[in-house]
Coordinates of N, CA and C in Angstrom, one line a residue:
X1 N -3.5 4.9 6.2 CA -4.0 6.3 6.2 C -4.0 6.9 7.6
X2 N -4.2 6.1 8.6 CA -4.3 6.6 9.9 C -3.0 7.2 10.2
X3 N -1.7 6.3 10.2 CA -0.4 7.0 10.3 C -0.1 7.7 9.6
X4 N -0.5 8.4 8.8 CA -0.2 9.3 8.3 C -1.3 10.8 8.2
X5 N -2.1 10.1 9.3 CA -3.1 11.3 10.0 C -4.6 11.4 9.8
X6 N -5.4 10.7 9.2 CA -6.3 10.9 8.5 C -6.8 9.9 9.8
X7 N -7.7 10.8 10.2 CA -9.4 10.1 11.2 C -9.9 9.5 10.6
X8 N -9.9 8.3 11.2 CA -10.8 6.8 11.2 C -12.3 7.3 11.5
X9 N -13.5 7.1 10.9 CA -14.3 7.2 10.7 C -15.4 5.9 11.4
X10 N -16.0 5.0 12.0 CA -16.7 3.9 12.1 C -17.9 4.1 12.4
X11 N -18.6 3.2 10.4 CA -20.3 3.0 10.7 C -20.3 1.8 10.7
X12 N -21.3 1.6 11.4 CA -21.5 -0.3 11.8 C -20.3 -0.9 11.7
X13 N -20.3 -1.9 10.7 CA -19.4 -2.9 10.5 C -18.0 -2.6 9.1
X14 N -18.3 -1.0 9.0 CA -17.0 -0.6 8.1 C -16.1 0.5 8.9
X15 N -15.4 1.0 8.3 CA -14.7 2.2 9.0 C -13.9 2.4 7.0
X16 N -13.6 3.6 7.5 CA -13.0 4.5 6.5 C -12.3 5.4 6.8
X17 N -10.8 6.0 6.4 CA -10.2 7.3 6.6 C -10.6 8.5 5.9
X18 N -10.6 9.7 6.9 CA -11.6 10.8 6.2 C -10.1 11.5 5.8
X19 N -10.3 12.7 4.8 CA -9.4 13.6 4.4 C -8.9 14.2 5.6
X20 N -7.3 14.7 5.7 CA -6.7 15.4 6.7 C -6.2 16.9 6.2
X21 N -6.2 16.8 4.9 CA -5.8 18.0 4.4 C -6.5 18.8 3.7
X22 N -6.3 20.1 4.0 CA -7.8 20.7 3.0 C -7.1 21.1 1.8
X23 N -5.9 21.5 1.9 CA -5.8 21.1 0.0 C -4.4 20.9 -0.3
X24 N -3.8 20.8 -1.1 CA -2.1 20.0 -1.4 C -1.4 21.6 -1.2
X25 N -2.1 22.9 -1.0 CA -1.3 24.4 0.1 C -0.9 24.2 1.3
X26 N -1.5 22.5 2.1 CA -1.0 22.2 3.1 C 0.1 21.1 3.1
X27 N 0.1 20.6 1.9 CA 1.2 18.9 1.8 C 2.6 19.4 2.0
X28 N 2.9 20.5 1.6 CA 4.4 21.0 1.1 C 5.2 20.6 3.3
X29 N 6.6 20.4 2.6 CA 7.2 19.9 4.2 C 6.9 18.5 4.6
X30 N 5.8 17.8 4.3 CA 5.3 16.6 5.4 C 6.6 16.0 5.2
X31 N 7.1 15.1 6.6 CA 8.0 14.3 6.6 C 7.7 12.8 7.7
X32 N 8.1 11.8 6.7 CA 8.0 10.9 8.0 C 8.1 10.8 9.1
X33 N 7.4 10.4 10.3 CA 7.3 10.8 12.1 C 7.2 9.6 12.0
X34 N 7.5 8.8 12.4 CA 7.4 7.0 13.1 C 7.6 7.0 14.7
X35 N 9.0 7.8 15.5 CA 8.8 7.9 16.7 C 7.5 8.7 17.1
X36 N 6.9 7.1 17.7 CA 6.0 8.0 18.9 C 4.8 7.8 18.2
X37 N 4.2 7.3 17.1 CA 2.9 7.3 16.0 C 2.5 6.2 16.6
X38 N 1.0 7.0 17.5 CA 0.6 5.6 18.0 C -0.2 4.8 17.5
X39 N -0.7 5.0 16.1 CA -1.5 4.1 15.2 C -0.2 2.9 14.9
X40 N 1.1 3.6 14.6 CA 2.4 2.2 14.0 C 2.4 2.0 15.7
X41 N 2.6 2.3 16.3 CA 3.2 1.7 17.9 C 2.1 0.3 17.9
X42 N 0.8 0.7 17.7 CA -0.6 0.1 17.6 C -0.3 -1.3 17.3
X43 N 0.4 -0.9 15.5 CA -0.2 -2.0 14.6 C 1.5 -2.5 14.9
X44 N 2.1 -2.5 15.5 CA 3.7 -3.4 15.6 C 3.1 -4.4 16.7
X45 N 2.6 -3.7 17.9 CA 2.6 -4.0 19.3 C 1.7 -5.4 18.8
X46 N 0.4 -5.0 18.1 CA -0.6 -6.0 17.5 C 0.2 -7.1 16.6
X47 N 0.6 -7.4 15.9 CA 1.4 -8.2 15.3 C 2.5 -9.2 16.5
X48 N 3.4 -8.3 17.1 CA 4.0 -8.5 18.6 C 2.9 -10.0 19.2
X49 N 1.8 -9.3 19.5 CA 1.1 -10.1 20.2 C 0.4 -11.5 19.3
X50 N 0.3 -10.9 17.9 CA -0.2 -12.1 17.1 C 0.6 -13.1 16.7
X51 N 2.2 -13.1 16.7 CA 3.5 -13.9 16.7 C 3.1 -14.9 17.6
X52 N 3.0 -13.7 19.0 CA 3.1 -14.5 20.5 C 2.0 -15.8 20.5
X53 N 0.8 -14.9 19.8 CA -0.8 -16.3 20.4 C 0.1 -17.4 19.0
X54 N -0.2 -17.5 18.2 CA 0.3 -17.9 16.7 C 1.4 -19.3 17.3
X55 N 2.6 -18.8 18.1 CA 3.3 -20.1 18.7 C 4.0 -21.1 17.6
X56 N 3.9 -20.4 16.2 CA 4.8 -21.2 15.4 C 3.2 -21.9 14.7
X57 N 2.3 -22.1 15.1 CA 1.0 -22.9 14.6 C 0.4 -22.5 13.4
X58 N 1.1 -21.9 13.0 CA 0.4 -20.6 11.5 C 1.2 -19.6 11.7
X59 N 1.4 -19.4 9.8 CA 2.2 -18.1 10.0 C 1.6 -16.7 10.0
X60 N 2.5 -15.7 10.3 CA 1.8 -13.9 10.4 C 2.3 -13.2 9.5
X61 N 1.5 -12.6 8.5 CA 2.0 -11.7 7.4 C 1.5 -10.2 7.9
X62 N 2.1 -9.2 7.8 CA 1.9 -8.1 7.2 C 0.2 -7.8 7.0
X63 N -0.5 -6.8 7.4 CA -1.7 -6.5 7.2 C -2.1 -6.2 5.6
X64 N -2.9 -5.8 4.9 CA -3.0 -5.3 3.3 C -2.8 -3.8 3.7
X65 N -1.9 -3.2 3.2 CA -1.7 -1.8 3.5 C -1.9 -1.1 2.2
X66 N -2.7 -0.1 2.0 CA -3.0 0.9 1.1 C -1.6 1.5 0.1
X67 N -1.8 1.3 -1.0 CA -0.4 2.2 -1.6 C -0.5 3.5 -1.9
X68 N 0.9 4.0 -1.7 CA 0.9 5.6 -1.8 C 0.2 6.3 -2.5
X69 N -0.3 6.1 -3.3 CA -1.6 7.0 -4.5 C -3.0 6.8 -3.6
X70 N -3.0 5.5 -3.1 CA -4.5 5.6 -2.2 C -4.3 6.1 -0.9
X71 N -3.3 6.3 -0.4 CA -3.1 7.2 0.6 C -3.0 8.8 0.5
X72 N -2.3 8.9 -0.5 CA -2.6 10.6 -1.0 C -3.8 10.8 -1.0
X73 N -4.5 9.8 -1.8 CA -6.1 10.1 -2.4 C -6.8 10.2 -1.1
X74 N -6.6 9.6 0.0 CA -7.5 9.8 1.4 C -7.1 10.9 1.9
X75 N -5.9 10.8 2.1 CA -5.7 12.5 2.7 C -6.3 13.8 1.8
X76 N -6.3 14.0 0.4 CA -6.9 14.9 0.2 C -8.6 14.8 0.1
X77 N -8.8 13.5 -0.4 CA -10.3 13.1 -0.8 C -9.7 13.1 -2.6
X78 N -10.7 12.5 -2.6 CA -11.0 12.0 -4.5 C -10.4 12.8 -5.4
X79 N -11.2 14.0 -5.4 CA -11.3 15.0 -6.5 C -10.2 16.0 -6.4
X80 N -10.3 16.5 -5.0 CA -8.8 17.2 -4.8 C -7.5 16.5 -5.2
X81 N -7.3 15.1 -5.1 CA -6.1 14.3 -5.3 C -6.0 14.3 -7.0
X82 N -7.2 13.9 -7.4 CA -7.2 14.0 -9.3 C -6.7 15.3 -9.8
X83 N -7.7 16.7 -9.4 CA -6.9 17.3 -9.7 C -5.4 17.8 -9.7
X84 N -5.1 17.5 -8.9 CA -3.5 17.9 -8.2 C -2.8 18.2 -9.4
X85 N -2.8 16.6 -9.9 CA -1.9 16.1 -10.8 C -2.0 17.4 -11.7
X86 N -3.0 17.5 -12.0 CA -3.2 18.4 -13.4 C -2.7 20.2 -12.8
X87 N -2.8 20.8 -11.6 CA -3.2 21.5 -11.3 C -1.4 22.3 -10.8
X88 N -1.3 21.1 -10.1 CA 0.0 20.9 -9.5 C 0.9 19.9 -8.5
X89 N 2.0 19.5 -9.9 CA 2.4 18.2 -10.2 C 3.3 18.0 -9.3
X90 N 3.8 19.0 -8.9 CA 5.2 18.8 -8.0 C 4.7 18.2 -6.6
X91 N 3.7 19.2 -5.9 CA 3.1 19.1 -4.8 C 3.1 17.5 -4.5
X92 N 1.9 17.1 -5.9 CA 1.2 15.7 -5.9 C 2.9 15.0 -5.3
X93 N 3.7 14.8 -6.7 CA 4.8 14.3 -6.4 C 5.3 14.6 -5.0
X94 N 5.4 15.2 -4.3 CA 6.0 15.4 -2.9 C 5.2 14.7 -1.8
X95 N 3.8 14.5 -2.3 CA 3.1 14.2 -1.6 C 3.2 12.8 -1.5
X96 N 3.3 11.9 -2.8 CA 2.8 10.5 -3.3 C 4.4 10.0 -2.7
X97 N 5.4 11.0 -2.5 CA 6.7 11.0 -2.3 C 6.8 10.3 -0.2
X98 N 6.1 11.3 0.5 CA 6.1 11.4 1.5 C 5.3 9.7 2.3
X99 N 4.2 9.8 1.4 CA 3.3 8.1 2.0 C 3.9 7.1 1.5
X100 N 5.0 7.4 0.8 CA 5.8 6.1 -0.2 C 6.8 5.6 1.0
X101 N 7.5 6.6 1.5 CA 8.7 6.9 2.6 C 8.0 6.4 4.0
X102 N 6.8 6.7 4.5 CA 5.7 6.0 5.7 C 5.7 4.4 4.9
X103 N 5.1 4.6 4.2 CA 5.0 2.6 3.8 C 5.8 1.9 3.9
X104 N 7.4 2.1 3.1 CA 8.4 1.8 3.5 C 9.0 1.7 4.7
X105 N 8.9 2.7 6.0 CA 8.9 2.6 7.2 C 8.2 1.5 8.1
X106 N 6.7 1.3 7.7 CA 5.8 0.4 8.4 C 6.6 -0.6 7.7
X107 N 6.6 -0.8 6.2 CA 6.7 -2.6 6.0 C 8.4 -3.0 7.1
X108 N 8.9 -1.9 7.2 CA 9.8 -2.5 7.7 C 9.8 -2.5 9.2
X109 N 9.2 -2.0 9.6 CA 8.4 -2.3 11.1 C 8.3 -3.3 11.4
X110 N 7.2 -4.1 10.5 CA 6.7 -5.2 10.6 C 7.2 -6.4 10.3
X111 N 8.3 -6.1 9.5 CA 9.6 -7.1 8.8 C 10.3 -7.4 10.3
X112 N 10.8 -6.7 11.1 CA 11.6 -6.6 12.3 C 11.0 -7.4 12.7
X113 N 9.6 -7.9 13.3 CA 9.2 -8.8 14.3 C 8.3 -9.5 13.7
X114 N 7.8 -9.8 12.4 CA 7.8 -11.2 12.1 C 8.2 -12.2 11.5
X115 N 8.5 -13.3 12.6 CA 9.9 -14.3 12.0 C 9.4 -14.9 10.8
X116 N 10.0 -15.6 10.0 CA 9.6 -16.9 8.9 C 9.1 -18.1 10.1
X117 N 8.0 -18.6 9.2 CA 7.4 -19.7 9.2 C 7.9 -21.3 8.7
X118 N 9.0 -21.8 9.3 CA 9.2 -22.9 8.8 C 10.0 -22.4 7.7
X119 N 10.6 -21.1 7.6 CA 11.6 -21.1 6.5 C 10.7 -20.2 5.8
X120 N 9.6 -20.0 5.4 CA 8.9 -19.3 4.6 C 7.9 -17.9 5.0
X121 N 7.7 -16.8 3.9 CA 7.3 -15.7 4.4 C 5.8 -15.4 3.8
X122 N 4.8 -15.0 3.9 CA 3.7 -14.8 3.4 C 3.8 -12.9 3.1
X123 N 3.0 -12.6 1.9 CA 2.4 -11.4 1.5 C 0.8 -10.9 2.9
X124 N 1.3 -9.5 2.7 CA -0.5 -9.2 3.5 C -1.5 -9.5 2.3
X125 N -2.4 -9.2 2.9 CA -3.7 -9.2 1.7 C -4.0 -10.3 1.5
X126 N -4.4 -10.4 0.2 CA -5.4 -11.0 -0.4 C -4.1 -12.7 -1.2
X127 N -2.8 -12.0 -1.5 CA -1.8 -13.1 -1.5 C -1.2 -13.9 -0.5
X128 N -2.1 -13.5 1.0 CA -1.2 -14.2 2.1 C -1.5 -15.6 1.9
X129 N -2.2 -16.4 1.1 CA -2.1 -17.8 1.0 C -1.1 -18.4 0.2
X130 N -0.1 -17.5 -0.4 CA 0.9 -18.2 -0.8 C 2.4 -17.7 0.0
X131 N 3.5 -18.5 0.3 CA 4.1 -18.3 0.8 C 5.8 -18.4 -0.1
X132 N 6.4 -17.8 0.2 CA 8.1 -17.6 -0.5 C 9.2 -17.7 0.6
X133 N 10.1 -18.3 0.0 CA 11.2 -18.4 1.0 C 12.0 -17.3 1.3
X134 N 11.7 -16.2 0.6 CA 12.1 -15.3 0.9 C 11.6 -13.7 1.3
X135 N 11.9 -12.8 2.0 CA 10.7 -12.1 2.2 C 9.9 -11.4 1.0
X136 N 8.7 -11.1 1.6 CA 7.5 -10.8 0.4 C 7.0 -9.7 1.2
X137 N 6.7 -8.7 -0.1 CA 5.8 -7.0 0.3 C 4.6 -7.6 -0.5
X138 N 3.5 -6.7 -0.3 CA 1.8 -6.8 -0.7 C 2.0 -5.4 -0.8
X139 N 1.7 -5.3 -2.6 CA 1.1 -3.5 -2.8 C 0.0 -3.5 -3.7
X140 N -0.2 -2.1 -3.5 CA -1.7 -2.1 -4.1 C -1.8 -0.5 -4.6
X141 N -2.8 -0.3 -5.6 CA -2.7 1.2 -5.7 C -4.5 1.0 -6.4
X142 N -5.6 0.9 -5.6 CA -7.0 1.1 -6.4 C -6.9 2.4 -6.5
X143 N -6.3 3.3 -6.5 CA -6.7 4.9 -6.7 C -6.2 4.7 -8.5
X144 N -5.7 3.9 -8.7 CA -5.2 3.7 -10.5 C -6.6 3.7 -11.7
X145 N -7.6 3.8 -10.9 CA -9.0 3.4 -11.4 C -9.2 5.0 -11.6
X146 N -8.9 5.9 -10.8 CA -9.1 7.8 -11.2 C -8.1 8.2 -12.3
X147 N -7.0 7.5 -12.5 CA -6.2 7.4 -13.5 C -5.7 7.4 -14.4
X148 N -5.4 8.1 -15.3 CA -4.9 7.8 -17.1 C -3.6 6.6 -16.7
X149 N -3.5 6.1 -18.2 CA -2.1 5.1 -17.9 C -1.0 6.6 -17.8
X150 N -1.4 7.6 -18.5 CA 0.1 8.2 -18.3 C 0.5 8.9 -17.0
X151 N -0.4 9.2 -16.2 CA -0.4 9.6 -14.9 C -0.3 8.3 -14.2
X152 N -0.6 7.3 -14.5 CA 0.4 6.2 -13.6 C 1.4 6.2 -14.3
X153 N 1.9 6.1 -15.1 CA 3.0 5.7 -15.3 C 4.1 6.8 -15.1
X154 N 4.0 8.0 -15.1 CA 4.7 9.0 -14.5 C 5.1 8.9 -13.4
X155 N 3.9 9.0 -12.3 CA 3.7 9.5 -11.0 C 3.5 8.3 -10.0
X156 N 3.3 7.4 -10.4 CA 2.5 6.1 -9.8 C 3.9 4.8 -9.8
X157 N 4.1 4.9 -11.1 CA 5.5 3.7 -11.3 C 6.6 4.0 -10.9
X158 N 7.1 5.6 -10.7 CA 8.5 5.7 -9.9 C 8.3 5.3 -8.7
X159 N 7.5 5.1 -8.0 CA 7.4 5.5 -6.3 C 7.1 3.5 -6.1
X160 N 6.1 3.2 -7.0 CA 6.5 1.3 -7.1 C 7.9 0.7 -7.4
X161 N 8.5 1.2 -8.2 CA 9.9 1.0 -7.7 C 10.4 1.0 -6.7
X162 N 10.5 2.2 -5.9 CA 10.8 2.6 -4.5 C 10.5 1.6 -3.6
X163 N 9.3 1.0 -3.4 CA 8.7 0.1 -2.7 C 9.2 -1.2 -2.6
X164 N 9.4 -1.1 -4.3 CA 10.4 -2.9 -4.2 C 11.4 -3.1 -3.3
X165 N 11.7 -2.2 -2.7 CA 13.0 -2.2 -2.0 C 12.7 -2.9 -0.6
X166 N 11.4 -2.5 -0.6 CA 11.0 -3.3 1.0 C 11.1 -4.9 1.4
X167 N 11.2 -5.5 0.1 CA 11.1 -7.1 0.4 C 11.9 -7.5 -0.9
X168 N 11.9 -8.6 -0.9 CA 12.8 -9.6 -2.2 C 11.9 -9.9 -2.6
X169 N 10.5 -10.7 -2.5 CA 9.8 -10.9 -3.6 C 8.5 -9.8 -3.5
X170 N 8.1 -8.6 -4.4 CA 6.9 -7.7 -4.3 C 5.7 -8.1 -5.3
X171 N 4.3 -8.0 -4.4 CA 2.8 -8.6 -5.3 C 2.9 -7.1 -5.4
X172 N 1.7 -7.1 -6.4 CA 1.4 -6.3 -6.8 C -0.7 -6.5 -6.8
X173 N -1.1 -6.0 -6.1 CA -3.2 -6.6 -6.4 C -3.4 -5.9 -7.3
X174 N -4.1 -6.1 -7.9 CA -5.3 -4.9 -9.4 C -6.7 -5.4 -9.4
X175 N -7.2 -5.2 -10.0 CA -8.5 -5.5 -9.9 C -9.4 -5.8 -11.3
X176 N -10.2 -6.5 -11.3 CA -10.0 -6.6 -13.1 C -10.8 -5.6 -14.0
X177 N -11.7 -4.5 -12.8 CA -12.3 -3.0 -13.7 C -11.4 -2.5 -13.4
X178 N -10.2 -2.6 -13.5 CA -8.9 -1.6 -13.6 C -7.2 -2.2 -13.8
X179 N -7.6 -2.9 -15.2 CA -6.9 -3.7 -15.8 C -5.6 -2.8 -16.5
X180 N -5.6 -1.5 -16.7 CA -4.6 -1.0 -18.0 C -3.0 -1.2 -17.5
X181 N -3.2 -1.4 -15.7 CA -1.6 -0.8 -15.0 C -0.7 -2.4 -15.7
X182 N -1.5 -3.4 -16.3 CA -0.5 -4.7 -16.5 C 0.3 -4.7 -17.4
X183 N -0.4 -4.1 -18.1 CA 0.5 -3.8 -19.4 C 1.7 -2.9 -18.9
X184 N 1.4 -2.1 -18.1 CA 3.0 -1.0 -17.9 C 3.7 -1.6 -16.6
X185 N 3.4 -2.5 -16.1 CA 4.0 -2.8 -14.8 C 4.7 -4.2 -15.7
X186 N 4.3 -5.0 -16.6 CA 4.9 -6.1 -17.7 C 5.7 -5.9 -18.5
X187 N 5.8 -4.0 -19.3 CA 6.8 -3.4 -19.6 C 8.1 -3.2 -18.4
X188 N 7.3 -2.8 -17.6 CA 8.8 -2.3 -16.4 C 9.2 -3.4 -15.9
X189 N 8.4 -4.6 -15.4 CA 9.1 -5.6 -14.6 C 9.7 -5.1 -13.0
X190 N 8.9 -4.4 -12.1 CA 9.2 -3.7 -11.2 C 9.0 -4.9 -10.3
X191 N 7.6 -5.5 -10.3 CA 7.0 -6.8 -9.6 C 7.5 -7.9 -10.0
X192 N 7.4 -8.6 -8.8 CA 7.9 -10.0 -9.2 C 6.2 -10.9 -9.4
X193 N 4.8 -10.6 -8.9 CA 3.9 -11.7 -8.8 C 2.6 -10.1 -9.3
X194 N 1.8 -10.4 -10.5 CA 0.6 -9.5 -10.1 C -0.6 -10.1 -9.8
X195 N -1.1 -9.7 -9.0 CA -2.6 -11.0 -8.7 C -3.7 -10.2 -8.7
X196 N -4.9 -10.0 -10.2 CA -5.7 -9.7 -10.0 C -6.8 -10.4 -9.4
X197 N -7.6 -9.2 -9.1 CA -9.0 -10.0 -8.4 C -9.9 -9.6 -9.2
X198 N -10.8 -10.8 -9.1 CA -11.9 -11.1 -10.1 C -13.4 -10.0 -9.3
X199 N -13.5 -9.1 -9.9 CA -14.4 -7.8 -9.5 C -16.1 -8.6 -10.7
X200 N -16.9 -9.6 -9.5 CA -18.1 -9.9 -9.9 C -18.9 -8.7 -9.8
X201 N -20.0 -8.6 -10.5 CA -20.9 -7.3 -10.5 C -22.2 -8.3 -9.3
X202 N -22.4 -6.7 -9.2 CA -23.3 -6.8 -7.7 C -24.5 -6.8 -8.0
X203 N -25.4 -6.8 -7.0 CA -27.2 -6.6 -7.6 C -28.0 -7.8 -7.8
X204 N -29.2 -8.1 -7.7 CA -29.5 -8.8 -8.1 C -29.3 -9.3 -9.8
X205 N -29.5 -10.7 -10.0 CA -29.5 -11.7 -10.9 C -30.4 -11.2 -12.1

């Protein structure tokens, strides 16, 4: 969210990206910028250095990176992003279009300078404990939770496609209070691994 503009926010021990756009009358045009984005200069140079300490003793994956629907969704905020869709579809699409084309850029940033491990590659996130011999992307879309299945599957599954392109084997995270995307992502077969996470309820006992 940061490279793609949106102010980092930090309370205590979280941080969060605030909206950059005041409404999708400003999305139209956006185009990938990578020269010179010193949030990606940031996060290469950091990786760079975590290769270096690392020395072959453990391998380095890829950070968990936000997918294009939860990146739209920060740049506008919540409600403006929900409605879009309904409001106006193209925009959305140009928009979900433009953070798809930045993701693609970073994962391959980060593909450039981190070697294999002993022959094998790890996912960011929450799958980086399993490792493939071949390279591996980490995606995610929790904005699927604001979601009808048909508005993901419209708007949401073309642009997961696109993404596959980043690596040879692609995760896919979900979460299990937002279970419907398995069924459409088991029809498409876009993903090679989906790994949900087990979402315990909070509160006391």
């Amino acid at each position: 969210e940061a490279i793609l503009g949106c102010p980092v926010t930090v309370a205590g021990s979280n941080c969060r990206a605030e909206p950059c756009l005041d409404s999708l009358d400003n999305a139209g045009g956006l185009a990938p910028e990578m020269n010179g984005n010193p949030w990606l200069e940031t996060l290469v140079q950091f990786t760079r250095d975590l290769v270096k300490t690392a020395a072959g003793r453990f391998p380095v994956c890829p950070p968990l990176l936000r997918g294009p629907g939860d990146c739209a969704s920060a740049m506008l905020g919540g409600m403006p992003f929900v409605l879009g869709f309904h409001d106006d579809p193209d925009r959305i699409r140009g928009l979900l279009d433009h953070c798809s084309q930045t993701r693609l850029a970073v994962i391959r940033a980060l593909h450039a300078v981190i070697p294999p491990w002993h022959g094998t590659h790890a996912a960011g996130g929450y799958p980086s404990k399993l490792w493939c011999r071949r390279t591996v992307a980490y995606n995610q879309e929790d904005c699927a939770a604001l979601l009808s299945p048909d508005l993901f599957k419209q708007f949401l599954l073309p642009i997961g496609r696109e993404l596959c392109r980043a690596a040879e084997v692609n995760f896919m995270h979900l979460h299990s209070s937002c279970i419907y995307p398995v069924d459409i992502l088991l029809e498409n077969r876009c993903y090679d691994v989906l790994e949900v996470n087990l979402d315990h309820p909070g509160g006391a006992s």
